[in-house]
CSV table of C-alpha atoms in Angstrom, one decimal:
chain,number,residue,atom,x,y,z
T,191,MET,CA,-0.3,0.0,0.3
T,192,LYS,CA,1.4,3.2,-0.9
T,193,LYS,CA,2.7,5.4,2.1
T,194,THR,CA,-0.2,8.4,2.3
T,195,ARG,CA,-1.5,10.5,5.5
T,196,THR,CA,-4.1,8.4,6.0
T,197,VAL,CA,-2.1,5.0,5.8
T,198,VAL,CA,0.7,6.8,8.1
T,199,PHE,CA,-2.2,8.1,10.3
T,200,ALA,CA,-3.8,4.7,10.8
T,201,ARG,CA,-0.3,3.3,11.3
T,202,CYS,CA,0.2,5.7,14.1
T,203,LEU,CA,-3.8,4.7,15.9
T,204,VAL,CA,-2.4,1.0,15.7
T,205,VAL,CA,1.2,1.3,17.9
T,206,LEU,CA,-1.3,3.8,20.3
T,207,ALA,CA,-3.3,1.2,20.7
T,208,MET,CA,-1.2,-1.4,21.4
T,209,VAL,CA,1.1,1.0,23.4
T,210,SER,CA,-2.5,2.3,25.5
T,211,PHE,CA,-3.6,-1.1,25.8
T,212,VAL,CA,-0.5,-2.3,27.5
T,213,ALA,CA,-0.1,0.7,29.2
T,214,ALA,CA,-3.7,-0.1,30.9
T,215,VAL,CA,-2.2,-3.4,32.0
T,216,VAL,CA,0.3,-2.8,33.5
T,217,SER,CA,-1.3,0.3,34.8
T,218,GLN,CA,-4.0,-1.8,36.2
T,219,SER,CA,-1.4,-3.6,38.9
T,220,VAL,CA,1.1,-0.7,39.5
T,221,VAL,CA,-1.0,2.6,40.0
T,222,SER,CA,-4.3,1.1,40.9
T,223,ASN,CA,-6.1,4.3,40.0
T,224,ILE,CA,-9.6,3.5,38.3
T,225,TYR,CA,-9.7,6.2,36.4
T,226,ILE,CA,-6.2,6.5,34.7
T,227,THR,CA,-6.8,2.1,33.5
T,228,SER,CA,-10.1,3.1,32.2
T,229,ALA,CA,-9.2,6.0,30.2
T,230,LEU,CA,-6.2,4.1,28.2
T,231,TYR,CA,-8.3,1.2,28.2
T,232,LEU,CA,-10.7,3.7,26.5
T,233,LEU,CA,-7.8,5.0,24.3
T,234,ALA,CA,-6.7,1.8,22.7
T,235,ILE,CA,-10.3,0.2,22.7
T,236,ILE,CA,-11.6,3.6,20.9
T,237,SER,CA,-8.2,4.4,18.4
T,238,PHE,CA,-8.2,0.8,16.9
T,239,PRO,CA,-11.3,0.4,14.7
T,240,ILE,CA,-10.3,3.9,13.7
T,241,SER,CA,-7.3,2.7,12.7
T,242,MET,CA,-8.7,0.1,10.4
T,243,VAL,CA,-11.7,2.2,9.1
T,244,LEU,CA,-8.7,4.6,8.0
T,245,ALA,CA,-6.8,2.0,6.7
T,246,SER,CA,-9.3,0.4,4.6
T,247,ILE,CA,-10.1,3.8,3.5
T,248,ALA,CA,-6.8,4.1,2.0
T,249,ALA,CA,-6.7,0.9,0.5
T,250,ALA,CA,-9.8,1.4,-1.5
T,251,LYS,CA,-8.4,4.3,-3.1
T,252,ASP,CA,-4.9,2.8,-3.9
T,253,LYS,CA,-6.0,1.1,-7.4
T,254,GLU,CA,-2.6,-0.7,-7.3
T,255,HIS,CA,-3.0,-2.4,-4.1
T,256,MET,CA,-6.7,-3.4,-4.8
T,257,LYS,CA,-5.9,-4.5,-8.0
T,258,ASN,CA,-3.0,-6.8,-6.0
T,259,VAL,CA,-5.9,-7.7,-3.4
T,260,GLU,CA,-7.8,-9.0,-5.8
T,261,LEU,CA,-4.9,-10.8,-7.8
T,262,ALA,CA,-4.1,-11.9,-4.2
T,263,ARG,CA,-7.6,-13.5,-3.4
T,264,LYS,CA,-8.1,-15.5,-7.3
T,265,ASP,CA,-5.3,-16.9,-6.9
T,266,GLU,CA,-5.5,-20.4,-6.3
T,267,ARG,CA,-2.2,-21.6,-4.8
T,268,LEU,CA,-2.4,-18.8,-2.4
T,269,GLN,CA,-6.2,-19.9,-1.3
T,270,ASN,CA,-4.4,-23.7,-0.9
T,271,ILE,CA,-2.1,-21.9,1.2
T,272,THR,CA,-4.4,-19.9,3.2
T,273,MET,CA,-6.3,-23.1,3.6
T,274,ARG,CA,-3.9,-25.3,4.7
T,275,SER,CA,-2.1,-22.4,7.5
T,276,LYS,CA,-5.7,-22.8,8.9
T,277,ALA,CA,-6.0,-26.3,9.5
T,278,LYS,CA,-2.7,-26.1,10.8
T,279,ALA,CA,-4.0,-23.4,13.1
T,280,PHE,CA,-7.2,-24.9,14.1
T,281,ASP,CA,-5.2,-28.4,14.6
T,282,VAL,CA,-2.1,-27.0,17.2
T,283,ILE,CA,-4.7,-24.9,19.3
T,284,SER,CA,-6.9,-27.7,19.3
T,285,TYR,CA,-4.1,-29.6,20.9
T,286,ILE,CA,-3.0,-26.9,23.3
T,287,LEU,CA,-6.6,-26.4,24.0
T,288,SER,CA,-6.8,-30.5,25.2
T,289,LEU,CA,-3.8,-30.2,27.0
T,290,VAL,CA,-4.9,-27.1,28.9
T,291,THR,CA,-7.9,-28.5,29.6
T,292,ALA,CA,-6.6,-31.8,30.6
T,293,TYR,CA,-4.1,-30.0,33.2
T,294,LEU,CA,-6.7,-27.7,34.7
T,295,SER,CA,-8.9,-30.7,35.4
T,296,PHE,CA,-6.0,-32.0,37.5
T,297,SER,CA,-4.8,-29.3,39.0
T,298,LYS,CA,-7.3,-27.2,42.2
T,299,MET,CA,-6.0,-23.8,40.1
T,300,VAL,CA,-9.5,-22.8,38.9
T,301,ASP,CA,-13.0,-23.3,39.3
T,302,MET,CA,-14.8,-26.9,38.6
T,303,ILE,CA,-17.3,-24.6,36.4
T,304,ALA,CA,-14.4,-22.7,34.5
T,305,VAL,CA,-12.4,-26.5,33.8
T,306,LEU,CA,-16.3,-27.9,32.8
T,307,ILE,CA,-16.8,-24.4,30.5
T,308,LEU,CA,-12.8,-25.4,28.4
T,309,SER,CA,-14.0,-28.9,28.3
T,310,VAL,CA,-17.2,-27.9,26.8
T,311,LEU,CA,-15.6,-26.1,23.9
T,312,THR,CA,-12.5,-28.0,23.6
T,313,LEU,CA,-15.6,-30.8,22.5
T,314,SER,CA,-17.5,-28.3,20.5
T,315,THR,CA,-14.1,-28.1,18.5
T,316,LEU,CA,-14.9,-32.0,17.4
T,317,ALA,CA,-18.3,-31.5,17.2
T,318,LEU,CA,-18.1,-28.1,15.0
T,319,GLN,CA,-15.9,-30.9,12.8
T,320,LEU,CA,-17.8,-33.5,12.6
T,321,TYR,CA,-21.1,-31.3,11.3
T,322,TYR,CA,-18.9,-29.1,8.8
T,323,PHE,CA,-17.5,-32.8,7.7
T,324,SER,CA,-20.9,-34.6,7.2
T,325,LYS,CA,-22.0,-31.4,5.3
T,326,TYR,CA,-19.1,-30.7,2.9
T,327,SER,CA,-19.3,-34.4,2.2
T,328,LYS,CA,-22.9,-34.3,1.4
T,329,GLU,CA,-22.0,-30.8,-1.0
T,330,MET,CA,-18.9,-32.3,-2.9
V,266,MET,CA,4.1,-34.3,-11.6
V,267,LYS,CA,6.5,-32.7,-13.8
V,268,ASN,CA,5.7,-29.6,-16.5
V,269,HIS,CA,7.5,-27.7,-19.6
V,270,ILE,CA,5.9,-24.7,-18.2
V,271,GLU,CA,9.2,-23.0,-18.4
V,272,ALA,CA,10.8,-24.2,-21.6
V,273,ILE,CA,7.2,-23.5,-23.7
V,274,ARG,CA,7.6,-19.7,-21.6
V,275,LYS,CA,11.3,-19.2,-22.5
V,276,GLN,CA,10.6,-20.7,-26.1
V,277,ARG,CA,7.7,-18.0,-26.5
V,278,LYS,CA,9.9,-15.3,-25.0
V,279,ILE,CA,7.1,-14.3,-22.3
V,280,SER,CA,7.8,-14.0,-19.0
V,281,GLN,CA,6.5,-15.0,-15.7
V,282,GLN,CA,5.0,-12.1,-15.2
V,283,GLU,CA,3.2,-11.9,-18.1
V,284,LEU,CA,2.2,-15.1,-17.7
V,285,ALA,CA,1.2,-14.7,-14.5
V,286,ASP,CA,-1.0,-11.7,-15.3
V,287,ALA,CA,-2.4,-14.1,-18.0
V,288,LEU,CA,-3.8,-16.9,-15.9
V,289,GLU,CA,-4.9,-14.0,-13.2
V,290,VAL,CA,-2.3,-15.8,-10.4
V,291,THR,CA,0.7,-13.9,-8.9
V,292,ARG,CA,3.7,-14.4,-10.5
V,293,GLN,CA,5.2,-16.7,-7.6
V,294,THR,CA,2.3,-19.2,-8.5
V,295,ILE,CA,4.5,-19.1,-12.1
V,296,SER,CA,7.6,-19.7,-10.1
V,297,SER,CA,6.1,-22.2,-7.9
V,298,LEU,CA,5.0,-24.1,-11.2
V,299,GLU,CA,7.5,-24.0,-12.9
V,300,ASN,CA,10.0,-25.4,-10.0
V,301,GLY,CA,7.4,-28.4,-9.3
V,302,ARG,CA,6.8,-27.6,-6.2
V,303,TYR,CA,3.2,-27.0,-6.6
V,304,ASN,CA,0.4,-29.0,-9.0
V,305,PRO,CA,-1.9,-27.0,-10.5
V,306,SER,CA,-5.2,-27.5,-10.1
V,307,ILE,CA,-7.8,-29.0,-13.5
V,308,THR,CA,-9.2,-25.8,-13.9
V,309,LEU,CA,-5.3,-23.6,-13.8
V,310,ALA,CA,-3.7,-26.4,-16.2
V,311,PHE,CA,-6.5,-26.0,-18.7
V,312,LYS,CA,-5.7,-22.3,-18.5
V,313,ILE,CA,-2.4,-22.7,-19.0
V,314,ALA,CA,-2.8,-24.9,-21.9
V,315,LYS,CA,-5.5,-22.9,-23.8
V,316,PHE,CA,-2.6,-19.9,-22.9
V,317,PHE,CA,0.1,-21.5,-24.6
V,318,ASN,CA,-2.6,-23.3,-27.3
V,319,THR,CA,-1.4,-26.8,-26.9
V,320,SER,CA,-3.2,-29.7,-25.0
V,321,ILE,CA,-2.7,-30.6,-21.3
V,322,GLU,CA,-0.6,-33.5,-21.8
V,323,GLU,CA,1.9,-31.8,-23.9
V,324,ILE,CA,2.4,-29.2,-20.6
V,325,PHE,CA,1.6,-31.8,-17.6
V,326,ILE,CA,3.1,-35.3,-18.0
V,327,TYR,CA,1.9,-37.3,-14.7
V,328,GLU,CA,4.5,-39.7,-13.6
V,329,GLY,CA,2.5,-41.6,-10.9
V,330,ASP,CA,2.1,-41.0,-6.6
């Protein structure tokens, strides 16, 4: 994307959102002032969506960028890479989620309800996988 | 699967970018196809064959699994 004023401003806002979010988390434990922490969280919450809107406006104006985006959307190799990376990420997250659930259920660090919710979430990924497998099997 | 894309492309003096633009793919995809890292879908294989005005069998060589 061309480095226009809007793009630079959007990037600055992203940095501002990140910095204010980290500052809010830190201030929660260091300063213990609810107003400062809330203000920092609010700044992060407001600046991030504004930066996204500005970035999309700048992208829509940049014809060369839009052409590249459209080409990347059509390219079957990139589509394959995207699908494979998503599938791999799902596998890794499922594995981690199962391990964390198992660990938390044996340790007494968290409430049993939290473990139960986590277990339901872990099992729901399997259920969703089965559902979509069945759906796509009928379609293809 | 092997292919003769690079040879045919060079024979006809077409750049990777020109071929990529004609097939509506990225230049990296053409590079991957030529290096044999990526096997195209049947649609893309037909597009390539149509672009070079030849048959799929003359471009792609199936060597089994």
